[in-house]
Tab-separated table of C-alpha atoms in Angstrom:
chain	number	residue	atom	x	y	z
A	1	MET	CA	-61.355	-196.551	-50.274
A	2	SER	CA	-57.988	-195.959	-49.297
A	3	ALA	CA	-55.457	-198.784	-49.183
A	4	GLY	CA	-54.141	-197.276	-45.303
A	5	ILE	CA	-51.038	-197.952	-44.209
A	6	LEU	CA	-49.132	-201.433	-44.606
A	7	ILE	CA	-46.687	-202.572	-41.881
A	8	ALA	CA	-44.413	-205.453	-43.457
A	9	GLY	CA	-42.917	-207.354	-40.168
A	10	GLY	CA	-44.654	-207.786	-36.819
A	11	GLY	CA	-41.647	-207.005	-34.408
A	12	LEU	CA	-41.269	-204.095	-32.398
A	13	ALA	CA	-40.820	-201.671	-34.659
A	14	GLY	CA	-43.997	-202.372	-36.576
A	15	GLN	CA	-45.873	-202.513	-33.070
A	16	ARG	CA	-44.564	-199.117	-32.447
A	17	CYS	CA	-44.781	-197.369	-35.546
A	18	CYS	CA	-48.547	-198.813	-35.597
A	19	GLU	CA	-48.822	-197.368	-31.944
A	20	THR	CA	-47.890	-193.986	-32.308
A	21	LEU	CA	-50.783	-193.467	-36.112
A	22	ARG	CA	-53.138	-194.352	-33.791
A	23	ALA	CA	-51.925	-192.503	-31.216
A	24	ARG	CA	-51.455	-189.354	-33.833
A	25	GLY	CA	-55.161	-189.772	-34.828
A	26	TYR	CA	-54.211	-192.201	-38.078
A	27	ASP	CA	-57.795	-193.601	-38.244
A	28	GLY	CA	-57.421	-195.521	-41.735
A	29	PRO	CA	-56.538	-199.132	-42.212
A	30	LEU	CA	-53.926	-200.314	-40.853
A	31	ARG	CA	-52.572	-204.091	-41.360
A	32	MET	CA	-49.454	-205.722	-40.173
A	33	VAL	CA	-48.082	-208.807	-41.779
A	34	CYS	CA	-46.320	-211.223	-39.400
A	35	ALA	CA	-44.573	-214.139	-40.417
A	36	GLU	CA	-44.446	-216.054	-36.883
A	37	ALA	CA	-47.895	-217.173	-35.827
A	38	HIS	CA	-47.931	-214.935	-32.969
A	39	PRO	CA	-48.877	-210.679	-32.089
A	40	PRO	CA	-45.495	-209.062	-32.083
A	41	TYR	CA	-43.508	-209.607	-28.795
A	42	ASP	CA	-40.347	-208.894	-26.982
A	43	ARG	CA	-36.865	-209.930	-27.949
A	44	PRO	CA	-34.724	-209.348	-25.233
A	45	PRO	CA	-35.868	-211.744	-22.632
A	46	LEU	CA	-34.550	-214.767	-25.319
A	47	SER	CA	-31.739	-214.900	-23.911
A	48	LYS	CA	-32.361	-214.471	-20.620
A	49	GLU	CA	-35.896	-214.590	-18.160
A	50	LEU	CA	-37.238	-216.321	-21.462
A	51	LEU	CA	-34.030	-218.691	-21.815
A	52	ALA	CA	-33.967	-219.281	-18.101
A	53	GLY	CA	-37.447	-220.197	-17.255
A	54	LYS	CA	-38.309	-217.199	-15.023
A	55	LEU	CA	-40.855	-216.037	-17.967
A	56	GLU	CA	-43.043	-218.125	-20.264
A	57	ARG	CA	-43.419	-216.599	-23.905
A	58	GLU	CA	-47.141	-214.883	-23.070
A	59	ALA	CA	-45.589	-212.850	-20.877
A	60	LEU	CA	-43.299	-211.181	-23.562
A	61	THR	CA	-46.220	-209.489	-25.830
A	62	LEU	CA	-45.374	-205.602	-26.300
A	63	ARG	CA	-49.719	-205.273	-26.036
A	64	PRO	CA	-52.403	-206.999	-23.683
A	65	PRO	CA	-53.749	-210.012	-25.894
A	66	ARG	CA	-57.028	-207.303	-27.584
A	67	TRP	CA	-55.005	-204.090	-27.880
A	68	HIS	CA	-54.645	-204.801	-32.020
A	69	GLU	CA	-58.827	-205.564	-32.001
A	70	ASP	CA	-59.482	-202.279	-29.964
A	71	ASN	CA	-56.933	-200.296	-31.303
A	72	GLY	CA	-58.171	-200.875	-35.584
A	73	VAL	CA	-55.072	-203.047	-35.877
A	74	GLU	CA	-55.926	-206.071	-38.047
A	75	LEU	CA	-52.821	-208.828	-37.649
A	76	LEU	CA	-52.075	-211.084	-40.501
A	77	LEU	CA	-49.915	-213.844	-38.215
A	78	GLY	CA	-48.141	-216.765	-40.137
A	79	ARG	CA	-48.209	-214.461	-42.963
A	80	VAL	CA	-44.969	-213.252	-45.014
A	81	ALA	CA	-43.663	-210.525	-47.460
A	82	ALA	CA	-42.163	-211.987	-50.832
A	83	ARG	CA	-41.736	-209.490	-52.684
A	84	LEU	CA	-42.529	-205.839	-53.035
A	85	ASP	CA	-44.191	-204.342	-56.526
A	86	ALA	CA	-43.331	-200.174	-55.429
A	87	ALA	CA	-44.644	-199.379	-58.917
A	88	ALA	CA	-48.573	-200.855	-58.196
A	89	ARG	CA	-48.018	-199.737	-54.125
A	90	ALA	CA	-48.444	-203.657	-53.453
A	91	LEU	CA	-47.154	-206.400	-51.281
A	92	VAL	CA	-47.045	-209.636	-52.478
A	93	LEU	CA	-46.783	-212.142	-49.858
A	94	GLU	CA	-45.760	-215.970	-50.216
A	95	ASP	CA	-49.170	-217.214	-50.241
A	96	GLY	CA	-49.697	-214.760	-53.631
A	97	GLU	CA	-51.917	-212.761	-51.659
A	98	ARG	CA	-51.451	-208.511	-52.960
A	99	LEU	CA	-51.845	-206.168	-50.798
A	100	ALA	CA	-52.596	-202.693	-51.694
A	101	TYR	CA	-51.027	-199.894	-49.673
A	102	ASP	CA	-50.546	-196.112	-49.661
A	103	GLN	CA	-47.610	-196.593	-47.487
A	104	LEU	CA	-45.627	-199.293	-46.006
A	105	LEU	CA	-43.368	-199.797	-43.314
A	106	ILE	CA	-40.846	-202.074	-44.554
A	107	ALA	CA	-39.822	-203.916	-40.621
A	108	THR	CA	-39.000	-207.393	-41.310
A	109	GLY	CA	-35.832	-207.208	-38.823
A	110	SER	CA	-33.044	-209.104	-39.524
A	111	ALA	CA	-32.230	-213.284	-39.551
A	112	PRO	CA	-29.132	-214.860	-37.200
A	113	ARG	CA	-26.129	-215.989	-39.934
A	114	ARG	CA	-25.925	-219.539	-40.456
A	115	LEU	CA	-23.214	-221.524	-39.594
A	116	PRO	CA	-23.173	-223.809	-42.366
A	117	ALA	CA	-21.142	-226.702	-40.620
A	118	ALA	CA	-23.944	-226.696	-38.056
A	119	ASP	CA	-26.349	-227.639	-41.030
A	120	GLY	CA	-28.371	-230.635	-40.829
A	121	PHE	CA	-27.423	-231.202	-36.365
A	122	GLU	CA	-30.949	-230.925	-34.443
A	123	ASN	CA	-29.029	-229.874	-31.222
A	124	ALA	CA	-27.415	-226.718	-33.248
A	125	TYR	CA	-29.437	-223.545	-32.527
A	126	THR	CA	-29.401	-219.627	-33.548
A	127	LEU	CA	-31.457	-217.446	-31.176
A	128	ARG	CA	-34.457	-214.786	-33.014
A	129	THR	CA	-37.491	-216.033	-32.333
A	130	ALA	CA	-39.634	-217.435	-28.906
A	131	THR	CA	-39.661	-221.025	-29.978
A	132	ASP	CA	-35.726	-220.631	-30.709
A	133	SER	CA	-35.362	-220.073	-27.313
A	134	GLU	CA	-37.736	-222.555	-26.046
A	135	ARG	CA	-36.172	-225.387	-28.209
A	136	LEU	CA	-32.295	-224.128	-26.408
A	137	ARG	CA	-33.814	-224.046	-22.940
A	138	ALA	CA	-34.884	-227.563	-23.219
A	139	GLU	CA	-31.406	-228.879	-23.868
A	140	LEU	CA	-30.033	-226.751	-21.194
A	141	ARG	CA	-29.718	-229.175	-18.087
A	142	PRO	CA	-27.414	-228.825	-14.796
A	143	GLY	CA	-23.853	-230.449	-15.797
A	144	GLY	CA	-24.895	-230.592	-19.513
A	145	ARG	CA	-22.466	-228.977	-21.950
A	146	LEU	CA	-23.030	-225.887	-23.813
A	147	VAL	CA	-20.526	-224.761	-27.271
A	148	VAL	CA	-21.732	-221.112	-27.907
A	149	VAL	CA	-20.032	-220.197	-31.087
A	150	GLY	CA	-19.081	-216.464	-31.502
A	151	ALA	CA	-18.657	-213.909	-28.375
A	152	GLY	CA	-21.379	-211.088	-29.318
A	153	PHE	CA	-23.696	-210.097	-27.409
A	154	ILE	CA	-26.184	-212.579	-27.830
A	155	GLY	CA	-23.648	-214.954	-26.965
A	156	LEU	CA	-22.517	-214.108	-24.397
A	157	GLU	CA	-25.830	-212.910	-22.489
A	158	VAL	CA	-26.879	-217.120	-23.489
A	159	ALA	CA	-23.605	-218.000	-21.715
A	160	ALA	CA	-24.071	-216.040	-18.649
A	161	THR	CA	-27.580	-217.382	-18.474
A	162	ALA	CA	-26.695	-221.067	-19.397
A	163	ARG	CA	-24.190	-220.591	-16.344
A	164	ALA	CA	-26.732	-219.259	-13.681
A	165	LEU	CA	-28.424	-222.593	-15.038
A	166	GLY	CA	-25.347	-225.107	-13.919
A	167	VAL	CA	-24.462	-225.498	-17.253
A	168	GLU	CA	-20.533	-226.052	-18.303
A	169	VAL	CA	-20.557	-223.355	-21.216
A	170	THR	CA	-17.207	-223.226	-23.726
A	171	VAL	CA	-17.532	-219.615	-26.192
A	172	VAL	CA	-15.717	-220.060	-29.288
A	173	GLU	CA	-14.611	-216.710	-30.992
A	174	ALA	CA	-12.436	-216.356	-33.647
A	175	ALA	CA	-11.134	-213.116	-32.640
A	176	ALA	CA	-8.748	-212.398	-29.574
A	177	ALA	CA	-11.065	-210.858	-27.256
A	178	PRO	CA	-14.919	-210.533	-27.326
A	179	LEU	CA	-16.691	-207.951	-28.752
A	180	GLU	CA	-13.382	-206.545	-30.327
A	181	ALA	CA	-14.572	-204.460	-33.159
A	182	VAL	CA	-17.071	-202.511	-30.761
A	183	LEU	CA	-14.923	-202.195	-27.733
A	184	GLY	CA	-11.456	-202.943	-29.049
A	185	ALA	CA	-8.738	-204.955	-27.199
A	186	ASP	CA	-8.840	-203.848	-23.484
A	187	LEU	CA	-12.502	-203.691	-22.901
A	188	GLY	CA	-13.126	-206.787	-25.492
A	189	ARG	CA	-10.139	-208.385	-22.289
A	190	TRP	CA	-12.692	-206.986	-19.563
A	191	PHE	CA	-15.648	-208.863	-21.148
A	192	ALA	CA	-13.920	-212.500	-21.532
A	193	GLU	CA	-13.007	-212.224	-17.877
A	194	LEU	CA	-15.617	-211.299	-16.698
A	195	HIS	CA	-17.186	-214.643	-18.092
A	196	SER	CA	-14.077	-216.662	-17.352
A	197	ASP	CA	-14.481	-215.510	-13.536
A	198	GLN	CA	-18.184	-216.677	-13.426
A	199	GLY	CA	-16.762	-220.390	-15.600
A	200	VAL	CA	-17.122	-220.115	-18.680
A	201	ASP	CA	-14.496	-221.784	-20.847
A	202	MET	CA	-13.337	-218.746	-23.100
A	203	ARG	CA	-11.899	-220.226	-26.181
A	204	LEU	CA	-10.308	-216.722	-28.071
A	205	ALA	CA	-8.897	-216.272	-31.276
A	206	THR	CA	-10.260	-219.382	-31.525
A	207	GLY	CA	-11.695	-221.518	-35.199
A	208	LEU	CA	-13.454	-224.307	-35.527
A	209	GLU	CA	-12.534	-226.990	-37.123
A	210	GLU	CA	-15.107	-229.560	-37.578
A	211	LEU	CA	-18.670	-230.565	-35.516
A	212	ARG	CA	-19.143	-234.040	-35.065
A	213	GLY	CA	-21.579	-236.564	-34.182
A	214	ASN	CA	-24.349	-238.773	-35.180
A	215	GLY	CA	-27.907	-236.246	-35.726
A	216	ARG	CA	-26.639	-234.333	-33.039
A	217	VAL	CA	-22.974	-232.320	-32.293
A	218	GLU	CA	-21.645	-234.772	-29.798
A	219	GLU	CA	-17.831	-233.231	-30.259
A	220	VAL	CA	-16.454	-229.614	-31.391
A	221	VAL	CA	-12.786	-229.760	-32.706
A	222	LEU	CA	-10.753	-226.765	-32.233
A	223	THR	CA	-8.467	-225.105	-34.869
A	224	GLY	CA	-5.552	-227.146	-33.213
A	225	GLY	CA	-7.406	-229.881	-32.531
A	226	GLU	CA	-8.659	-229.914	-29.274
A	227	ARG	CA	-11.960	-231.635	-28.725
A	228	VAL	CA	-14.643	-230.390	-27.028
A	229	PRO	CA	-17.744	-232.079	-25.785
A	230	CYS	CA	-20.502	-230.792	-26.472
A	231	ASP	CA	-24.519	-231.374	-25.684
A	232	ALA	CA	-26.104	-228.165	-27.514
A	233	LEU	CA	-24.694	-225.410	-29.532
A	234	LEU	CA	-25.680	-221.941	-29.955
A	235	ALA	CA	-24.123	-220.165	-33.207
A	236	GLY	CA	-24.393	-216.336	-32.004
A	237	ILE	CA	-22.389	-215.170	-35.029
A	238	GLY	CA	-24.429	-212.447	-35.827
A	239	VAL	CA	-27.652	-211.383	-38.268
A	240	ARG	CA	-28.245	-209.865	-41.306
A	241	PRO	CA	-31.578	-207.947	-42.610
A	242	ALA	CA	-34.424	-210.047	-43.457
A	243	THR	CA	-34.692	-208.313	-46.364
A	244	ALA	CA	-33.846	-210.681	-49.337
A	245	TRP	CA	-37.408	-210.224	-49.996
A	246	LEU	CA	-37.418	-206.888	-52.149
A	247	GLU	CA	-34.938	-208.236	-54.095
A	248	GLY	CA	-35.988	-206.672	-57.850
A	249	SER	CA	-38.319	-203.806	-56.336
A	250	GLY	CA	-35.901	-200.923	-56.635
A	251	LEU	CA	-34.957	-201.366	-53.010
A	252	PRO	CA	-31.622	-203.051	-51.862
A	253	ALA	CA	-32.143	-206.404	-50.954
A	254	ASP	CA	-29.589	-205.870	-47.855
A	255	GLY	CA	-30.621	-203.322	-45.746
A	256	VAL	CA	-32.723	-200.000	-46.583
A	257	PRO	CA	-30.899	-196.996	-46.153
A	258	VAL	CA	-33.802	-194.366	-44.808
A	259	ASP	CA	-33.690	-190.824	-43.612
A	260	ALA	CA	-33.925	-189.417	-39.959
A	261	GLY	CA	-38.499	-189.865	-40.870
A	262	GLY	CA	-37.841	-193.628	-41.924
A	263	ARG	CA	-38.114	-192.635	-45.616
A	264	THR	CA	-36.625	-194.443	-48.174
A	265	ALA	CA	-35.457	-193.544	-51.989
A	266	VAL	CA	-39.413	-194.775	-52.920
A	267	PRO	CA	-42.227	-192.444	-52.360
A	268	GLY	CA	-44.229	-193.751	-49.511
A	269	VAL	CA	-42.302	-196.675	-48.583
A	270	PHE	CA	-40.636	-196.305	-45.090
A	271	ALA	CA	-38.255	-198.830	-42.927
A	272	ALA	CA	-37.574	-199.195	-39.180
A	273	GLY	CA	-36.124	-201.488	-37.131
A	274	ASP	CA	-33.289	-204.162	-38.564
A	275	ALA	CA	-34.056	-203.434	-41.546
A	276	ALA	CA	-33.588	-200.480	-41.757
A	277	LEU	CA	-29.655	-198.604	-42.768
A	278	PRO	CA	-30.297	-195.204	-40.677
A	279	PHE	CA	-28.274	-192.214	-41.433
A	280	ASP	CA	-25.675	-191.470	-39.050
A	281	ALA	CA	-24.849	-187.665	-39.206
A	282	ARG	CA	-21.683	-187.662	-37.333
A	283	LEU	CA	-20.232	-190.580	-39.715
A	284	GLY	CA	-22.081	-189.052	-42.999
A	285	SER	CA	-23.028	-192.622	-43.847
A	286	HIS	CA	-26.114	-195.150	-43.557
A	287	VAL	CA	-25.059	-197.480	-41.137
A	288	ARG	CA	-26.859	-200.780	-39.531
A	289	SER	CA	-28.270	-200.800	-35.738
A	290	GLU	CA	-29.150	-203.814	-34.635
A	291	HIS	CA	-30.657	-202.629	-31.585
A	292	TRP	CA	-33.811	-202.438	-29.526
A	293	GLU	CA	-33.866	-198.886	-29.221
A	294	ALA	CA	-32.927	-198.004	-32.390
A	295	ALA	CA	-36.519	-200.148	-33.607
A	296	VAL	CA	-38.257	-198.396	-31.066
A	297	ARG	CA	-37.287	-194.846	-32.395
A	298	GLY	CA	-37.435	-195.726	-35.987
A	299	GLY	CA	-40.937	-196.857	-35.428
A	300	GLN	CA	-42.369	-194.115	-34.127
A	301	ALA	CA	-40.133	-192.343	-36.315
A	302	ALA	CA	-41.877	-193.556	-39.630
A	303	ALA	CA	-45.028	-193.037	-38.141
A	304	ARG	CA	-44.529	-189.242	-37.846
A	305	ALA	CA	-43.856	-189.217	-41.105
A	306	MET	CA	-46.145	-191.209	-42.943
A	307	LEU	CA	-48.473	-188.606	-40.991
A	308	GLY	CA	-46.296	-185.358	-42.199
A	309	LEU	CA	-45.101	-184.450	-38.818
A	310	GLU	CA	-41.730	-183.493	-38.126
A	311	PRO	CA	-39.092	-186.516	-37.430
A	312	GLY	CA	-38.138	-185.994	-33.733
A	313	ARG	CA	-34.124	-185.371	-32.413
A	314	ALA	CA	-31.569	-187.917	-33.319
A	315	LEU	CA	-30.323	-189.603	-30.510
A	316	PRO	CA	-26.988	-191.391	-30.362
A	317	PRO	CA	-27.889	-195.050	-30.894
A	318	SER	CA	-27.853	-196.866	-27.323
A	319	PHE	CA	-28.488	-200.943	-26.538
A	320	TRP	CA	-28.026	-202.784	-23.144
A	321	SER	CA	-27.007	-205.680	-22.439
A	322	ASP	CA	-27.454	-207.755	-18.652
A	323	GLN	CA	-25.218	-210.559	-18.061
A	324	TYR	CA	-24.357	-212.117	-14.887
A	325	GLY	CA	-26.934	-209.134	-12.962
A	326	LEU	CA	-25.029	-206.555	-14.144
A	327	ARG	CA	-26.481	-203.616	-16.174
A	328	ILE	CA	-24.341	-202.591	-19.204
A	329	GLN	CA	-24.919	-199.929	-21.335
A	330	HIS	CA	-23.470	-198.635	-24.800
A	331	LEU	CA	-24.240	-195.019	-26.163
A	332	GLY	CA	-22.905	-193.402	-30.150
A	333	ARG	CA	-20.427	-194.987	-32.253
A	334	SER	CA	-16.957	-195.922	-31.183
A	335	ALA	CA	-15.757	-195.228	-34.976
A	336	GLY	CA	-13.577	-193.008	-36.019
A	337	ALA	CA	-12.449	-192.326	-31.921
A	338	ASP	CA	-8.608	-191.589	-31.279
A	339	ALA	CA	-8.968	-192.142	-27.730
A	340	VAL	CA	-10.528	-194.002	-24.530
A	341	THR	CA	-11.434	-192.467	-21.323
A	342	LEU	CA	-11.758	-194.893	-17.904
A	343	ASP	CA	-13.541	-193.506	-14.940
A	344	GLY	CA	-14.355	-196.165	-11.890
A	345	ASP	CA	-12.909	-199.165	-11.178
A	346	PRO	CA	-13.025	-202.199	-14.197
A	347	ALA	CA	-11.978	-204.762	-11.689
A	348	ALA	CA	-14.875	-203.764	-9.121
A	349	ARG	CA	-17.676	-203.723	-12.276
A	350	ASP	CA	-18.177	-200.435	-11.794
A	351	PHE	CA	-16.931	-197.618	-14.023
A	352	ALA	CA	-17.828	-195.895	-17.578
A	353	ALA	CA	-15.466	-195.906	-20.660
A	354	VAL	CA	-15.627	-192.633	-23.364
A	355	TRP	CA	-14.175	-192.893	-26.861
A	356	GLN	CA	-13.487	-189.498	-27.885
A	357	ARG	CA	-12.809	-187.759	-31.142
A	358	ASP	CA	-10.423	-184.415	-31.027
A	359	GLY	CA	-11.872	-184.183	-27.386
A	360	ARG	CA	-15.181	-184.619	-27.863
A	361	PRO	CA	-16.974	-188.079	-26.487
A	362	VAL	CA	-18.843	-190.216	-29.365
A	363	ALA	CA	-19.107	-193.132	-27.742
A	364	ALA	CA	-19.648	-194.537	-23.613
A	365	LEU	CA	-19.477	-197.859	-22.173
A	366	LEU	CA	-20.793	-197.595	-18.906
A	367	VAL	CA	-20.768	-201.206	-16.729
A	368	GLY	CA	-22.600	-201.257	-13.221
A	369	ARG	CA	-24.230	-197.577	-13.682
A	370	PRO	CA	-27.410	-197.110	-14.928
A	371	HIS	CA	-28.134	-193.958	-13.705
A	372	ALA	CA	-25.338	-192.260	-15.636
A	373	LEU	CA	-26.570	-192.321	-18.868
A	374	PRO	CA	-28.682	-189.650	-19.205
A	375	GLU	CA	-25.636	-187.357	-18.002
A	376	MET	CA	-23.911	-189.303	-20.725
A	377	ARG	CA	-26.082	-188.924	-23.857
A	378	LYS	CA	-26.329	-185.324	-23.108
A	379	ARG	CA	-22.717	-185.312	-23.180
A	380	LEU	CA	-22.862	-187.303	-26.630
A	381	VAL	CA	-25.656	-185.386	-28.027
A	382	GLY	CA	-23.914	-182.230	-28.826
A	383	ASP	CA	-21.249	-183.877	-30.881
A	384	GLU	CA	-23.823	-185.877	-33.153
A	385	GLY	CA	-24.573	-182.878	-35.214
A	386	SER	CA	-28.313	-182.923	-33.726
A	387	THR	CA	-30.598	-180.170	-33.894
B	1	MET	CA	-46.520	-173.370	-21.482
B	2	ARG	CA	-47.180	-176.414	-19.556
B	3	TYR	CA	-46.481	-180.020	-21.104
B	4	LEU	CA	-48.123	-182.849	-19.560
B	5	PRO	CA	-46.182	-186.490	-19.526
B	6	GLN	CA	-48.301	-190.094	-19.624
B	7	VAL	CA	-46.124	-193.186	-18.988
B	8	ASP	CA	-47.333	-196.013	-20.548
B	9	GLN	CA	-47.411	-198.663	-18.299
B	10	TYR	CA	-47.413	-201.598	-20.338
B	11	ALA	CA	-44.705	-200.366	-22.562
B	12	CYS	CA	-42.141	-198.845	-19.056
B	13	SER	CA	-39.298	-201.278	-18.504
B	14	ALA	CA	-38.212	-199.207	-15.135
B	15	HIS	CA	-35.124	-198.107	-16.942
B	16	GLY	CA	-34.853	-195.085	-14.799
B	17	ASP	CA	-33.585	-192.752	-17.200
B	18	CYS	CA	-36.925	-190.299	-17.096
B	19	GLU	CA	-36.350	-189.448	-13.144
B	20	ALA	CA	-32.829	-189.294	-13.537
B	21	VAL	CA	-33.481	-186.430	-15.932
B	22	ALA	CA	-36.658	-184.917	-14.754
B	23	PRO	CA	-36.561	-186.400	-10.730
B	24	ASP	CA	-39.487	-183.584	-9.747
B	25	THR	CA	-41.824	-184.742	-13.153
B	26	PHE	CA	-41.261	-188.935	-12.772
B	27	ARG	CA	-40.407	-191.326	-10.287
B	28	VAL	CA	-39.200	-194.934	-11.073
B	29	GLY	CA	-40.875	-198.020	-8.811
B	30	GLU	CA	-41.670	-201.497	-10.330
B	31	VAL	CA	-42.711	-198.648	-13.238
B	32	ALA	CA	-42.451	-194.974	-13.784
B	33	GLU	CA	-45.063	-192.631	-12.241
B	34	VAL	CA	-45.756	-189.146	-12.986
B	35	ILE	CA	-45.609	-186.966	-9.433
B	36	GLY	CA	-45.605	-183.938	-10.707
B	37	GLU	CA	-45.104	-181.172	-13.389
B	38	GLY	CA	-41.827	-179.717	-13.438
B	39	ASP	CA	-40.055	-177.787	-16.261
B	40	PRO	CA	-41.444	-178.416	-19.572
B	41	GLU	CA	-38.116	-178.337	-21.594
B	42	ARG	CA	-36.922	-181.643	-18.783
B	43	VAL	CA	-40.307	-183.210	-19.662
B	44	LEU	CA	-39.894	-183.545	-22.941
B	45	GLU	CA	-36.418	-184.571	-22.512
B	46	ALA	CA	-37.080	-187.107	-20.165
B	47	ALA	CA	-39.528	-188.653	-22.495
B	48	ARG	CA	-36.736	-188.275	-25.026
B	49	ALA	CA	-34.384	-190.426	-22.905
B	50	CYS	CA	-36.917	-193.110	-22.316
B	51	PRO	CA	-35.200	-196.173	-23.767
B	52	ALA	CA	-38.908	-198.010	-24.432
B	53	GLY	CA	-40.218	-194.588	-25.929
B	54	ALA	CA	-42.884	-195.179	-23.071
B	55	ILE	CA	-43.851	-191.523	-22.449
B	56	ALA	CA	-46.246	-189.610	-24.199
B	57	VAL	CA	-46.129	-185.706	-23.907
B	58	PHE	CA	-48.902	-183.408	-24.361
B	59	ASP	CA	-49.355	-179.575	-24.417
B	60	ALA	CA	-51.877	-178.703	-21.145
B	61	ASP	CA	-53.728	-175.927	-23.034
B	62	SER	CA	-54.164	-177.313	-26.710
B	63	GLY	CA	-54.444	-181.066	-25.557
B	64	GLU	CA	-52.088	-181.769	-28.345
B	65	GLN	CA	-49.687	-184.454	-28.371
B	66	VAL	CA	-46.352	-182.766	-28.369
B	67	TYR	CA	-44.254	-186.072	-28.427
B	68	PRO	CA	-43.491	-189.366	-30.040
């Protein structure tokens, strides 16, 4: 009997891969190794609706409860990939079980970077799972004090959600502006003002000197010596691919390069989502894309490739963020851009910024313009070397 | 050639991209609904544009799935 297709990872990329496989007529064995004890669920609400208490965990599942059973997908819940034996086409789990496969999807996602200084403090959090979100939620009370380390999208979304709950929020960021690496200093400052206007204390170009407290962080000492009182701390300082288990497999353990069909360098092994490094035709290199849409498209593309179908057309990477009820969307990659043009009114929170290289658009930021995305995507697609 | 789209109501997050690309075919309220047939290339473009990957497209004559 065929060993079938095995998905290492229980997130969005793996789920969408299973769906496309079944929709496209694959009727062989299909198993999914999920590290968490829950069927695949949606993560964007973890920093928003779930954290705010507007949704409960059960509402986040990507499919109704019986979907996997009805579609012949065996979920191995609470099981963790530990090693890949590519020569024998087997995945070894932490509990020692060996699972044979004909084709494997690496979709183990990413893990938050740790803030070493926060180790051992019980009110210091990172945010990746529904459990992380629920534990942080329990710390957020009106008048309580949250310190967010890192002004990336996760940190800023948590800051916005916490403010809406009446929490006093301080954001500590080493760079001179939030999101500076993606958006540049000017637009980064716009984000800083968006949050300052809502009462967030933005501490930019500032580092952490020390975390003080007995078991819990009670006080954060900033570079320069200022002390900020703290009831809970969230570290949002980026993620790294959760692929250390590939050590010794012949594939890189820090993110797996893939082609447009999710194929890795090892026959029969594919990767998608945060664990994968898709090829960016314009930049001519493999680049991480740690976003929801990349997981959807990567999972679907890998399923097609597994079945011998042509990959779909490549699209510029895109993601969205919701902060204070404002829809923020980003398309493409601004690396190598030589100009930025602005259309609209940043003060009114209604504008589009377009990054260009040699006069052609390569990336865009849309604020308060959700319906402008398709047109903007069309403008960018011609410049992404896509067919 | 006719393309029939199908919206996966469970995956749809009502971003609205499909309606913006193919207004004759999609209307987005709580979730996206198919309201008509429209130009096949636009239907395909709308499916590709969906950030949630919630639109499948079928060839109306052969019944074969075209996307994703």
